[in-house]
């Protein structure tokens, strides 16, 4: 029983389920993201989106207008992008050639309220310790692709808090194949490599244990590699089954997993969660990943991630 304030809107939720808002942990804002994509996300129950690479002006503008209730959109958490120079560089002005440039980008992102930094493919390995030190000093999270010349274990030991994309957990075993004779996309390499890696073998077991020991978060975007509904409907490839086995092993080992789509509209978000359950992760644990676990990773769990007295009423009814 509760005293309802005069004029309050009352929603009859009889026979429905009340859940914390869902977290999309790998989004990408673009000029059009303030319109239809944001509404599609909200319709799917996604009330928080973490952006992991957008033009700086676009990301800041959309976040600030959403916070001011000038546009209808999920709450936005921004991750700043840092890339190295080169022919294969990602499309960004945020290029770092020296430690000073790298630290300056971290400082700029911090000054604009960014919570995270994501390094990309061509960041020189020598710059990673400086970026890691600067993000840690500022209380920010460091994640990324595993840059050219590094393995996943090296990136973790140099200070990565999180790995973006599970594909790197396969391609790390075949580093030469990424860049010889030409720099091929890591996703293509991982698709070829995955069926030929013994997911239960000592190499992957050692990698999983390293991730667990360091508390490394995996933002796997598994839907990209597992074929989406094809696997759910029994048409999965050998690579898809390898990813499914990896997903289950990561969970059973206690490695922190957060759901993300790498998709502007998050249209594959529900499939991402279904794939986790298909891989053998219990449904309640999947729901926790989409809510309280993601909130903890972003250090927001004092206010978000569960329906608890005193927290923000970040609630969906289904």
C-alpha atoms as a PDB file:
ATOM      1  CA  UNK A   1       0.000   0.000   0.000  1.00  0.00           C
ATOM      2  CA  UNK A   2       1.310   3.400  -0.906  1.00  0.00           C
ATOM      3  CA  UNK A   3      -0.117   6.911  -0.886  1.00  0.00           C
ATOM      4  CA  UNK A   4      -0.334   8.012  -4.540  1.00  0.00           C
ATOM      5  CA  UNK A   5       0.382  11.713  -5.101  1.00  0.00           C
ATOM      6  CA  UNK A   6      -2.433  13.732  -6.611  1.00  0.00           C
ATOM      7  CA  UNK A   7      -2.252  13.850 -10.388  1.00  0.00           C
ATOM      8  CA  UNK A   8       0.183  10.933 -10.687  1.00  0.00           C
ATOM      9  CA  UNK A   9      -0.165   8.571 -13.626  1.00  0.00           C
ATOM     10  CA  UNK A  10      -1.140   5.083 -12.497  1.00  0.00           C
ATOM     11  CA  UNK A  11      -0.166   2.068 -14.638  1.00  0.00           C
ATOM     12  CA  UNK A  12      -2.043  -1.193 -14.080  1.00  0.00           C
ATOM     13  CA  UNK A  13       0.635  -3.906 -14.172  1.00  0.00           C
ATOM     14  CA  UNK A  14      -1.631  -6.748 -13.138  1.00  0.00           C
ATOM     15  CA  UNK A  15      -0.364 -10.016 -14.614  1.00  0.00           C
ATOM     16  CA  UNK A  16       2.827  -8.442 -15.944  1.00  0.00           C
ATOM     17  CA  UNK A  17       6.478  -8.616 -14.940  1.00  0.00           C
ATOM     18  CA  UNK A  18       8.347  -5.577 -13.629  1.00  0.00           C
ATOM     19  CA  UNK A  19      12.054  -5.580 -14.448  1.00  0.00           C
ATOM     20  CA  UNK A  20      15.009  -3.225 -14.229  1.00  0.00           C
ATOM     21  CA  UNK A  21      15.732  -1.477 -17.527  1.00  0.00           C
ATOM     22  CA  UNK A  22      18.064  -3.430 -19.814  1.00  0.00           C
ATOM     23  CA  UNK A  23      21.620  -2.315 -20.619  1.00  0.00           C
ATOM     24  CA  UNK A  24      23.030  -2.292 -24.158  1.00  0.00           C
ATOM     25  CA  UNK A  25      26.784  -2.330 -23.532  1.00  0.00           C
ATOM     26  CA  UNK A  26      28.047  -1.938 -27.098  1.00  0.00           C
ATOM     27  CA  UNK A  27      26.219   0.745 -29.031  1.00  0.00           C
ATOM     28  CA  UNK A  28      27.303   3.269 -31.657  1.00  0.00           C
ATOM     29  CA  UNK A  29      25.699   6.683 -31.936  1.00  0.00           C
ATOM     30  CA  UNK A  30      25.363   8.320 -35.333  1.00  0.00           C
ATOM     31  CA  UNK A  31      23.570  11.399 -36.617  1.00  0.00           C
ATOM     32  CA  UNK A  32      20.378   9.384 -37.054  1.00  0.00           C
ATOM     33  CA  UNK A  33      20.598   7.655 -33.665  1.00  0.00           C
ATOM     34  CA  UNK A  34      18.597  10.381 -31.943  1.00  0.00           C
ATOM     35  CA  UNK A  35      15.516   9.440 -33.976  1.00  0.00           C
ATOM     36  CA  UNK A  36      14.205   5.964 -34.805  1.00  0.00           C
ATOM     37  CA  UNK A  37      17.036   3.846 -33.292  1.00  0.00           C
ATOM     38  CA  UNK A  38      16.556   5.344 -29.830  1.00  0.00           C
ATOM     39  CA  UNK A  39      12.839   4.570 -29.938  1.00  0.00           C
ATOM     40  CA  UNK A  40      13.516   1.014 -31.105  1.00  0.00           C
ATOM     41  CA  UNK A  41      15.887   0.551 -28.160  1.00  0.00           C
ATOM     42  CA  UNK A  42      13.320   1.826 -25.675  1.00  0.00           C
ATOM     43  CA  UNK A  43      10.651  -0.408 -27.217  1.00  0.00           C
ATOM     44  CA  UNK A  44      12.935  -3.388 -26.563  1.00  0.00           C
ATOM     45  CA  UNK A  45      13.270  -2.414 -22.899  1.00  0.00           C
ATOM     46  CA  UNK A  46      16.761  -0.936 -23.279  1.00  0.00           C
ATOM     47  CA  UNK A  47      17.002   2.099 -21.017  1.00  0.00           C
ATOM     48  CA  UNK A  48      20.804   2.486 -20.928  1.00  0.00           C
ATOM     49  CA  UNK A  49      23.157   2.416 -23.905  1.00  0.00           C
ATOM     50  CA  UNK A  50      26.946   2.539 -23.665  1.00  0.00           C
ATOM     51  CA  UNK A  51      28.428   4.111 -26.781  1.00  0.00           C
ATOM     52  CA  UNK A  52      31.847   2.733 -27.724  1.00  0.00           C
ATOM     53  CA  UNK A  53      32.842   4.935 -30.635  1.00  0.00           C
ATOM     54  CA  UNK A  54      31.061   7.904 -32.135  1.00  0.00           C
ATOM     55  CA  UNK A  55      32.055  11.300 -33.427  1.00  0.00           C
ATOM     56  CA  UNK A  56      32.658  13.337 -30.318  1.00  0.00           C
ATOM     57  CA  UNK A  57      30.224  16.134 -31.173  1.00  0.00           C
ATOM     58  CA  UNK A  58      27.439  13.677 -32.023  1.00  0.00           C
ATOM     59  CA  UNK A  59      27.864  11.665 -28.825  1.00  0.00           C
ATOM     60  CA  UNK A  60      28.042  14.650 -26.471  1.00  0.00           C
ATOM     61  CA  UNK A  61      25.097  16.390 -28.127  1.00  0.00           C
ATOM     62  CA  UNK A  62      22.838  13.364 -28.001  1.00  0.00           C
ATOM     63  CA  UNK A  63      23.759  12.525 -24.394  1.00  0.00           C
ATOM     64  CA  UNK A  64      23.172  16.064 -23.184  1.00  0.00           C
ATOM     65  CA  UNK A  65      19.845  16.453 -25.008  1.00  0.00           C
ATOM     66  CA  UNK A  66      18.630  13.096 -23.720  1.00  0.00           C
ATOM     67  CA  UNK A  67      19.607  14.059 -20.164  1.00  0.00           C
ATOM     68  CA  UNK A  68      17.757  17.358 -20.573  1.00  0.00           C
ATOM     69  CA  UNK A  69      14.645  15.501 -21.872  1.00  0.00           C
ATOM     70  CA  UNK A  70      14.806  17.330 -25.174  1.00  0.00           C
ATOM     71  CA  UNK A  71      14.782  14.029 -27.079  1.00  0.00           C
ATOM     72  CA  UNK A  72      13.381  10.625 -26.208  1.00  0.00           C
ATOM     73  CA  UNK A  73      16.298   8.229 -25.834  1.00  0.00           C
ATOM     74  CA  UNK A  74      17.883   5.773 -23.434  1.00  0.00           C
ATOM     75  CA  UNK A  75      20.342   7.086 -20.860  1.00  0.00           C
ATOM     76  CA  UNK A  76      23.728   7.299 -22.575  1.00  0.00           C
ATOM     77  CA  UNK A  77      27.164   6.400 -21.212  1.00  0.00           C
ATOM     78  CA  UNK A  78      30.018   7.506 -23.438  1.00  0.00           C
ATOM     79  CA  UNK A  79      33.259   5.701 -24.216  1.00  0.00           C
ATOM     80  CA  UNK A  80      35.971   7.682 -26.023  1.00  0.00           C
ATOM     81  CA  UNK A  81      37.721   6.258 -29.075  1.00  0.00           C
ATOM     82  CA  UNK A  82      41.508   6.353 -29.593  1.00  0.00           C
ATOM     83  CA  UNK A  83      43.140   5.043 -32.763  1.00  0.00           C
ATOM     84  CA  UNK A  84      46.638   5.090 -34.207  1.00  0.00           C
ATOM     85  CA  UNK A  85      47.561   6.521 -37.618  1.00  0.00           C
ATOM     86  CA  UNK A  86      47.753   4.379 -40.735  1.00  0.00           C
ATOM     87  CA  UNK A  87      45.979   3.228 -43.856  1.00  0.00           C
ATOM     88  CA  UNK A  88      43.789   0.855 -41.840  1.00  0.00           C
ATOM     89  CA  UNK A  89      42.875   3.364 -39.153  1.00  0.00           C
ATOM     90  CA  UNK A  90      39.296   3.601 -37.980  1.00  0.00           C
ATOM     91  CA  UNK A  91      37.305   6.669 -39.101  1.00  0.00           C
ATOM     92  CA  UNK A  92      38.081   9.096 -36.288  1.00  0.00           C
ATOM     93  CA  UNK A  93      39.880  12.328 -35.559  1.00  0.00           C
ATOM     94  CA  UNK A  94      41.120  10.815 -32.282  1.00  0.00           C
ATOM     95  CA  UNK A  95      44.540   9.644 -33.472  1.00  0.00           C
ATOM     96  CA  UNK A  96      47.420   9.202 -31.038  1.00  0.00           C
ATOM     97  CA  UNK A  97      51.022   9.007 -32.243  1.00  0.00           C
ATOM     98  CA  UNK A  98      52.780   9.747 -28.940  1.00  0.00           C
ATOM     99  CA  UNK A  99      52.171   9.252 -25.234  1.00  0.00           C
ATOM    100  CA  UNK A 100      51.403  12.965 -24.870  1.00  0.00           C
ATOM    101  CA  UNK A 101      48.765  12.799 -27.601  1.00  0.00           C
ATOM    102  CA  UNK A 102      47.239   9.691 -26.053  1.00  0.00           C
ATOM    103  CA  UNK A 103      47.066  11.268 -22.595  1.00  0.00           C
ATOM    104  CA  UNK A 104      45.595  14.443 -24.090  1.00  0.00           C
ATOM    105  CA  UNK A 105      42.760  12.483 -25.674  1.00  0.00           C
ATOM    106  CA  UNK A 106      42.007  10.721 -22.390  1.00  0.00           C
ATOM    107  CA  UNK A 107      41.987  14.104 -20.627  1.00  0.00           C
ATOM    108  CA  UNK A 108      39.653  15.585 -23.226  1.00  0.00           C
ATOM    109  CA  UNK A 109      37.208  12.717 -22.932  1.00  0.00           C
ATOM    110  CA  UNK A 110      37.307  12.965 -19.146  1.00  0.00           C
ATOM    111  CA  UNK A 111      36.586  16.699 -19.283  1.00  0.00           C
ATOM    112  CA  UNK A 112      33.446  15.985 -21.339  1.00  0.00           C
ATOM    113  CA  UNK A 113      32.106  13.425 -18.896  1.00  0.00           C
ATOM    114  CA  UNK A 114      33.119  10.263 -20.718  1.00  0.00           C
ATOM    115  CA  UNK A 115      33.355   7.231 -18.462  1.00  0.00           C
ATOM    116  CA  UNK A 116      35.495   4.949 -20.585  1.00  0.00           C
ATOM    117  CA  UNK A 117      38.210   4.853 -23.236  1.00  0.00           C
ATOM    118  CA  UNK A 118      38.280   2.340 -26.080  1.00  0.00           C
ATOM    119  CA  UNK A 119      41.512   1.801 -27.990  1.00  0.00           C
ATOM    120  CA  UNK A 120      41.382   0.511 -31.533  1.00  0.00           C
ATOM    121  CA  UNK A 121      43.368  -1.607 -33.971  1.00  0.00           C
ATOM    122  CA  UNK A 122      46.364   0.599 -34.791  1.00  0.00           C
ATOM    123  CA  UNK A 123      47.185   2.118 -31.402  1.00  0.00           C
ATOM    124  CA  UNK A 124      50.880   1.380 -30.921  1.00  0.00           C
ATOM    125  CA  UNK A 125      51.489  -1.152 -28.125  1.00  0.00           C
ATOM    126  CA  UNK A 126      54.011   1.217 -26.541  1.00  0.00           C
ATOM    127  CA  UNK A 127      51.191   3.700 -25.881  1.00  0.00           C
ATOM    128  CA  UNK A 128      48.912   1.274 -24.053  1.00  0.00           C
ATOM    129  CA  UNK A 129      50.624   1.564 -20.624  1.00  0.00           C
ATOM    130  CA  UNK A 130      50.324   5.361 -20.734  1.00  0.00           C
ATOM    131  CA  UNK A 131      46.662   5.170 -21.734  1.00  0.00           C
ATOM    132  CA  UNK A 132      46.013   2.610 -19.007  1.00  0.00           C
ATOM    133  CA  UNK A 133      47.741   4.759 -16.391  1.00  0.00           C
ATOM    134  CA  UNK A 134      45.864   7.899 -17.437  1.00  0.00           C
ATOM    135  CA  UNK A 135      42.447   6.233 -17.481  1.00  0.00           C
ATOM    136  CA  UNK A 136      43.055   4.626 -14.080  1.00  0.00           C
ATOM    137  CA  UNK A 137      44.228   7.919 -12.592  1.00  0.00           C
ATOM    138  CA  UNK A 138      41.017   9.548 -13.759  1.00  0.00           C
ATOM    139  CA  UNK A 139      38.763   6.727 -12.573  1.00  0.00           C
ATOM    140  CA  UNK A 140      37.858   5.694 -16.112  1.00  0.00           C
ATOM    141  CA  UNK A 141      37.554   2.218 -17.638  1.00  0.00           C
ATOM    142  CA  UNK A 142      39.906   1.021 -20.384  1.00  0.00           C
ATOM    143  CA  UNK A 143      38.643  -1.355 -23.037  1.00  0.00           C
ATOM    144  CA  UNK A 144      39.219  -2.004 -26.672  1.00  0.00           C
ATOM    145  CA  UNK A 145      40.064  -4.115 -29.613  1.00  0.00           C
ATOM    146  CA  UNK A 146      43.404  -5.815 -29.103  1.00  0.00           C
ATOM    147  CA  UNK A 147      45.749  -3.540 -31.057  1.00  0.00           C
ATOM    148  CA  UNK A 148      48.048  -4.766 -33.785  1.00  0.00           C
ATOM    149  CA  UNK A 149      51.088  -6.472 -32.280  1.00  0.00           C
ATOM    150  CA  UNK A 150      49.432  -7.405 -28.969  1.00  0.00           C
ATOM    151  CA  UNK A 151      47.801 -10.582 -27.758  1.00  0.00           C
ATOM    152  CA  UNK A 152      44.859 -10.706 -25.378  1.00  0.00           C
ATOM    153  CA  UNK A 153      47.067 -11.733 -22.415  1.00  0.00           C
ATOM    154  CA  UNK A 154      49.473  -8.878 -23.155  1.00  0.00           C
ATOM    155  CA  UNK A 155      46.625  -6.350 -23.378  1.00  0.00           C
ATOM    156  CA  UNK A 156      45.193  -7.546 -20.069  1.00  0.00           C
ATOM    157  CA  UNK A 157      48.565  -7.365 -18.345  1.00  0.00           C
ATOM    158  CA  UNK A 158      49.148  -3.860 -19.744  1.00  0.00           C
ATOM    159  CA  UNK A 159      45.945  -2.603 -18.159  1.00  0.00           C
ATOM    160  CA  UNK A 160      42.858  -3.452 -20.215  1.00  0.00           C
ATOM    161  CA  UNK A 161      39.826  -3.686 -17.929  1.00  0.00           C
ATOM    162  CA  UNK A 162      37.685  -5.109 -20.710  1.00  0.00           C
ATOM    163  CA  UNK A 163      37.973  -6.764 -24.115  1.00  0.00           C
ATOM    164  CA  UNK A 164      35.489  -5.700 -26.797  1.00  0.00           C
ATOM    165  CA  UNK A 165      34.445  -8.597 -29.062  1.00  0.00           C
ATOM    166  CA  UNK A 166      34.912 -12.284 -28.297  1.00  0.00           C
ATOM    167  CA  UNK A 167      36.572 -12.746 -31.695  1.00  0.00           C
ATOM    168  CA  UNK A 168      39.859 -11.613 -30.167  1.00  0.00           C
ATOM    169  CA  UNK A 169      39.802 -14.595 -27.823  1.00  0.00           C
ATOM    170  CA  UNK A 170      40.230 -16.758 -30.921  1.00  0.00           C
ATOM    171  CA  UNK A 171      42.367 -14.585 -33.187  1.00  0.00           C
ATOM    172  CA  UNK A 172      44.899 -14.104 -30.371  1.00  0.00           C
ATOM    173  CA  UNK A 173      46.094 -17.658 -30.985  1.00  0.00           C
ATOM    174  CA  UNK A 174      47.038 -16.815 -34.582  1.00  0.00           C
ATOM    175  CA  UNK A 175      48.548 -13.344 -34.447  1.00  0.00           C
ATOM    176  CA  UNK A 176      50.518 -13.637 -37.689  1.00  0.00           C
ATOM    177  CA  UNK A 177      47.401 -14.423 -39.656  1.00  0.00           C
ATOM    178  CA  UNK A 178      45.990 -11.003 -38.782  1.00  0.00           C
ATOM    179  CA  UNK A 179      48.618  -9.021 -40.660  1.00  0.00           C
ATOM    180  CA  UNK A 180      50.529 -11.294 -43.043  1.00  0.00           C
ATOM    181  CA  UNK A 181      50.512 -10.868 -45.992  1.00  0.00           C
ATOM    182  CA  UNK A 182      47.884  -8.133 -45.553  1.00  0.00           C
ATOM    183  CA  UNK A 183      45.977  -6.741 -42.632  1.00  0.00           C
ATOM    184  CA  UNK A 184      42.711  -8.634 -42.745  1.00  0.00           C
ATOM    185  CA  UNK A 185      39.823  -7.831 -40.393  1.00  0.00           C
ATOM    186  CA  UNK A 186      40.135  -9.621 -37.066  1.00  0.00           C
ATOM    187  CA  UNK A 187      36.537 -10.810 -37.445  1.00  0.00           C
ATOM    188  CA  UNK A 188      37.343 -12.619 -40.692  1.00  0.00           C
ATOM    189  CA  UNK A 189      40.406 -14.218 -39.155  1.00  0.00           C
ATOM    190  CA  UNK A 190      38.516 -15.266 -36.046  1.00  0.00           C
ATOM    191  CA  UNK A 191      35.794 -16.881 -38.130  1.00  0.00           C
ATOM    192  CA  UNK A 192      38.415 -19.040 -39.820  1.00  0.00           C
ATOM    193  CA  UNK A 193      40.361 -19.729 -36.638  1.00  0.00           C
ATOM    194  CA  UNK A 194      37.479 -20.497 -34.254  1.00  0.00           C
ATOM    195  CA  UNK A 195      36.582 -23.981 -35.563  1.00  0.00           C
ATOM    196  CA  UNK A 196      40.233 -24.996 -35.327  1.00  0.00           C
ATOM    197  CA  UNK A 197      40.792 -23.965 -31.702  1.00  0.00           C
ATOM    198  CA  UNK A 198      40.235 -26.536 -28.965  1.00  0.00           C
ATOM    199  CA  UNK A 199      37.981 -24.468 -26.721  1.00  0.00           C
ATOM    200  CA  UNK A 200      38.484 -27.027 -23.942  1.00  0.00           C
ATOM    201  CA  UNK A 201      42.239 -27.276 -24.494  1.00  0.00           C
ATOM    202  CA  UNK A 202      45.038 -25.902 -22.302  1.00  0.00           C
ATOM    203  CA  UNK A 203      45.574 -22.764 -24.386  1.00  0.00           C
ATOM    204  CA  UNK A 204      42.019 -21.472 -24.069  1.00  0.00           C
ATOM    205  CA  UNK A 205      41.784 -22.726 -20.490  1.00  0.00           C
ATOM    206  CA  UNK A 206      44.846 -20.676 -19.582  1.00  0.00           C
ATOM    207  CA  UNK A 207      43.432 -17.605 -21.288  1.00  0.00           C
ATOM    208  CA  UNK A 208      40.096 -17.939 -19.490  1.00  0.00           C
ATOM    209  CA  UNK A 209      41.888 -18.307 -16.160  1.00  0.00           C
ATOM    210  CA  UNK A 210      43.924 -15.175 -16.866  1.00  0.00           C
ATOM    211  CA  UNK A 211      40.739 -13.232 -17.576  1.00  0.00           C
ATOM    212  CA  UNK A 212      39.191 -14.495 -14.362  1.00  0.00           C
ATOM    213  CA  UNK A 213      42.260 -13.662 -12.270  1.00  0.00           C
ATOM    214  CA  UNK A 214      42.437 -10.110 -13.597  1.00  0.00           C
ATOM    215  CA  UNK A 215      38.693  -9.502 -13.363  1.00  0.00           C
ATOM    216  CA  UNK A 216      38.624  -8.713 -17.088  1.00  0.00           C
ATOM    217  CA  UNK A 217      35.179  -7.987 -18.508  1.00  0.00           C
ATOM    218  CA  UNK A 218      34.190  -9.525 -21.832  1.00  0.00           C
ATOM    219  CA  UNK A 219      31.893  -7.459 -24.039  1.00  0.00           C
ATOM    220  CA  UNK A 220      31.617 -10.309 -26.504  1.00  0.00           C
ATOM    221  CA  UNK A 221      28.991  -9.126 -29.031  1.00  0.00           C
ATOM    222  CA  UNK A 222      28.503 -12.862 -29.529  1.00  0.00           C
ATOM    223  CA  UNK A 223      25.613 -12.463 -31.949  1.00  0.00           C
ATOM    224  CA  UNK A 224      28.083 -11.177 -34.561  1.00  0.00           C
ATOM    225  CA  UNK A 225      30.020 -14.427 -34.534  1.00  0.00           C
ATOM    226  CA  UNK A 226      27.324 -16.987 -33.705  1.00  0.00           C
ATOM    227  CA  UNK A 227      25.000 -16.421 -36.653  1.00  0.00           C
ATOM    228  CA  UNK A 228      22.083 -15.140 -34.621  1.00  0.00           C
ATOM    229  CA  UNK A 229      18.874 -17.030 -35.083  1.00  0.00           C
ATOM    230  CA  UNK A 230      20.484 -19.619 -37.363  1.00  0.00           C
ATOM    231  CA  UNK A 231      22.178 -21.175 -34.330  1.00  0.00           C
ATOM    232  CA  UNK A 232      19.026 -20.916 -32.240  1.00  0.00           C
ATOM    233  CA  UNK A 233      17.122 -22.739 -34.975  1.00  0.00           C
ATOM    234  CA  UNK A 234      19.681 -25.515 -35.382  1.00  0.00           C
ATOM    235  CA  UNK A 235      21.580 -24.223 -38.413  1.00  0.00           C
ATOM    236  CA  UNK A 236      24.741 -23.075 -36.667  1.00  0.00           C
ATOM    237  CA  UNK A 237      28.176 -23.292 -38.284  1.00  0.00           C
ATOM    238  CA  UNK A 238      31.232 -24.922 -36.704  1.00  0.00           C
ATOM    239  CA  UNK A 239      32.474 -21.455 -35.750  1.00  0.00           C
ATOM    240  CA  UNK A 240      29.130 -20.624 -34.106  1.00  0.00           C
ATOM    241  CA  UNK A 241      29.303 -23.745 -31.972  1.00  0.00           C
ATOM    242  CA  UNK A 242      32.863 -22.881 -30.949  1.00  0.00           C
ATOM    243  CA  UNK A 243      31.685 -19.472 -29.767  1.00  0.00           C
ATOM    244  CA  UNK A 244      28.795 -21.054 -27.901  1.00  0.00           C
ATOM    245  CA  UNK A 245      31.173 -23.373 -26.080  1.00  0.00           C
ATOM    246  CA  UNK A 246      33.492 -20.448 -25.303  1.00  0.00           C
ATOM    247  CA  UNK A 247      30.576 -18.441 -23.950  1.00  0.00           C
ATOM    248  CA  UNK A 248      29.587 -21.213 -21.576  1.00  0.00           C
ATOM    249  CA  UNK A 249      33.165 -21.760 -20.432  1.00  0.00           C
ATOM    250  CA  UNK A 250      33.625 -18.054 -19.687  1.00  0.00           C
ATOM    251  CA  UNK A 251      30.480 -18.001 -17.584  1.00  0.00           C
ATOM    252  CA  UNK A 252      31.319 -21.205 -15.715  1.00  0.00           C
ATOM    253  CA  UNK A 253      34.785 -19.844 -14.928  1.00  0.00           C
ATOM    254  CA  UNK A 254      33.315 -16.693 -13.391  1.00  0.00           C
ATOM    255  CA  UNK A 255      34.451 -14.249 -16.089  1.00  0.00           C
ATOM    256  CA  UNK A 256      32.209 -11.173 -16.162  1.00  0.00           C
ATOM    257  CA  UNK A 257      30.099 -10.970 -19.331  1.00  0.00           C
ATOM    258  CA  UNK A 258      28.041  -7.994 -20.505  1.00  0.00           C
ATOM    259  CA  UNK A 259      25.596  -8.007 -23.439  1.00  0.00           C
ATOM    260  CA  UNK A 260      26.083  -5.751 -26.436  1.00  0.00           C
ATOM    261  CA  UNK A 261      25.207  -5.793 -30.120  1.00  0.00           C
ATOM    262  CA  UNK A 262      27.595  -3.422 -31.960  1.00  0.00           C
ATOM    263  CA  UNK A 263      24.409  -2.388 -33.708  1.00  0.00           C
ATOM    264  CA  UNK A 264      23.040   1.148 -34.076  1.00  0.00           C
ATOM    265  CA  UNK A 265      19.434   0.119 -33.367  1.00  0.00           C
ATOM    266  CA  UNK A 266      20.268  -2.773 -30.999  1.00  0.00           C
ATOM    267  CA  UNK A 267      17.863  -4.842 -33.117  1.00  0.00           C
ATOM    268  CA  UNK A 268      19.749  -8.047 -32.247  1.00  0.00           C
ATOM    269  CA  UNK A 269      19.787  -7.408 -28.480  1.00  0.00           C
ATOM    270  CA  UNK A 270      17.138  -9.987 -27.569  1.00  0.00           C
ATOM    271  CA  UNK A 271      18.870 -12.542 -29.801  1.00  0.00           C
ATOM    272  CA  UNK A 272      22.142 -11.794 -27.996  1.00  0.00           C
ATOM    273  CA  UNK A 273      20.499 -12.725 -24.690  1.00  0.00           C
ATOM    274  CA  UNK A 274      18.833 -15.813 -26.185  1.00  0.00           C
ATOM    275  CA  UNK A 275      22.220 -17.018 -27.436  1.00  0.00           C
ATOM    276  CA  UNK A 276      23.593 -16.844 -23.891  1.00  0.00           C
ATOM    277  CA  UNK A 277      20.815 -19.101 -22.677  1.00  0.00           C
ATOM    278  CA  UNK A 278      21.221 -21.374 -25.715  1.00  0.00           C
ATOM    279  CA  UNK A 279      24.898 -21.752 -24.777  1.00  0.00           C
ATOM    280  CA  UNK A 280      23.877 -23.103 -21.374  1.00  0.00           C
ATOM    281  CA  UNK A 281      23.814 -20.027 -19.142  1.00  0.00           C
ATOM    282  CA  UNK A 282      20.744 -20.075 -16.842  1.00  0.00           C
ATOM    283  CA  UNK A 283      18.089 -17.500 -17.748  1.00  0.00           C
ATOM    284  CA  UNK A 284      18.280 -15.693 -14.361  1.00  0.00           C
ATOM    285  CA  UNK A 285      22.022 -15.194 -14.846  1.00  0.00           C
ATOM    286  CA  UNK A 286      21.404 -13.815 -18.353  1.00  0.00           C
ATOM    287  CA  UNK A 287      18.902 -11.311 -16.958  1.00  0.00           C
ATOM    288  CA  UNK A 288      21.454 -10.257 -14.335  1.00  0.00           C
ATOM    289  CA  UNK A 289      24.058  -9.638 -17.056  1.00  0.00           C
ATOM    290  CA  UNK A 290      21.579  -7.360 -18.809  1.00  0.00           C
ATOM    291  CA  UNK A 291      20.837  -5.412 -15.624  1.00  0.00           C
ATOM    292  CA  UNK A 292      22.790  -5.457 -12.359  1.00  0.00           C
ATOM    293  CA  UNK A 293      26.036  -6.925 -13.748  1.00  0.00           C
ATOM    294  CA  UNK A 294      26.280  -4.211 -16.396  1.00  0.00           C
ATOM    295  CA  UNK A 295      25.473  -1.582 -13.774  1.00  0.00           C
ATOM    296  CA  UNK A 296      28.294  -2.901 -11.571  1.00  0.00           C
ATOM    297  CA  UNK A 297      30.767  -2.869 -14.460  1.00  0.00           C
ATOM    298  CA  UNK A 298      29.971   0.819 -15.022  1.00  0.00           C
ATOM    299  CA  UNK A 299      30.029   1.475 -11.238  1.00  0.00           C
ATOM    300  CA  UNK A 300      26.418   2.590 -11.380  1.00  0.00           C
ATOM    301  CA  UNK A 301      24.924  -0.158  -9.223  1.00  0.00           C
ATOM    302  CA  UNK A 302      24.284   2.169  -6.278  1.00  0.00           C
ATOM    303  CA  UNK A 303      21.560   3.807  -8.378  1.00  0.00           C
ATOM    304  CA  UNK A 304      20.700   1.370 -11.183  1.00  0.00           C
ATOM    305  CA  UNK A 305      20.485  -2.300 -12.101  1.00  0.00           C
ATOM    306  CA  UNK A 306      17.869  -3.608  -9.659  1.00  0.00           C
ATOM    307  CA  UNK A 307      14.457  -2.682  -8.305  1.00  0.00           C
ATOM    308  CA  UNK A 308      15.545  -1.565  -4.856  1.00  0.00           C
ATOM    309  CA  UNK A 309      14.298   1.185  -2.534  1.00  0.00           C
ATOM    310  CA  UNK A 310      16.427   4.272  -2.979  1.00  0.00           C
ATOM    311  CA  UNK A 311      17.522   3.493  -6.549  1.00  0.00           C
ATOM    312  CA  UNK A 312      16.420   5.323  -9.676  1.00  0.00           C
ATOM    313  CA  UNK A 313      13.101   3.914 -10.920  1.00  0.00           C
ATOM    314  CA  UNK A 314      14.706   2.610 -14.105  1.00  0.00           C
ATOM    315  CA  UNK A 315      11.895   0.137 -14.692  1.00  0.00           C
ATOM    316  CA  UNK A 316      10.231  -1.672 -17.588  1.00  0.00           C
ATOM    317  CA  UNK A 317       6.959  -3.604 -17.545  1.00  0.00           C
ATOM    318  CA  UNK A 318       6.533  -6.561 -19.899  1.00  0.00           C
END
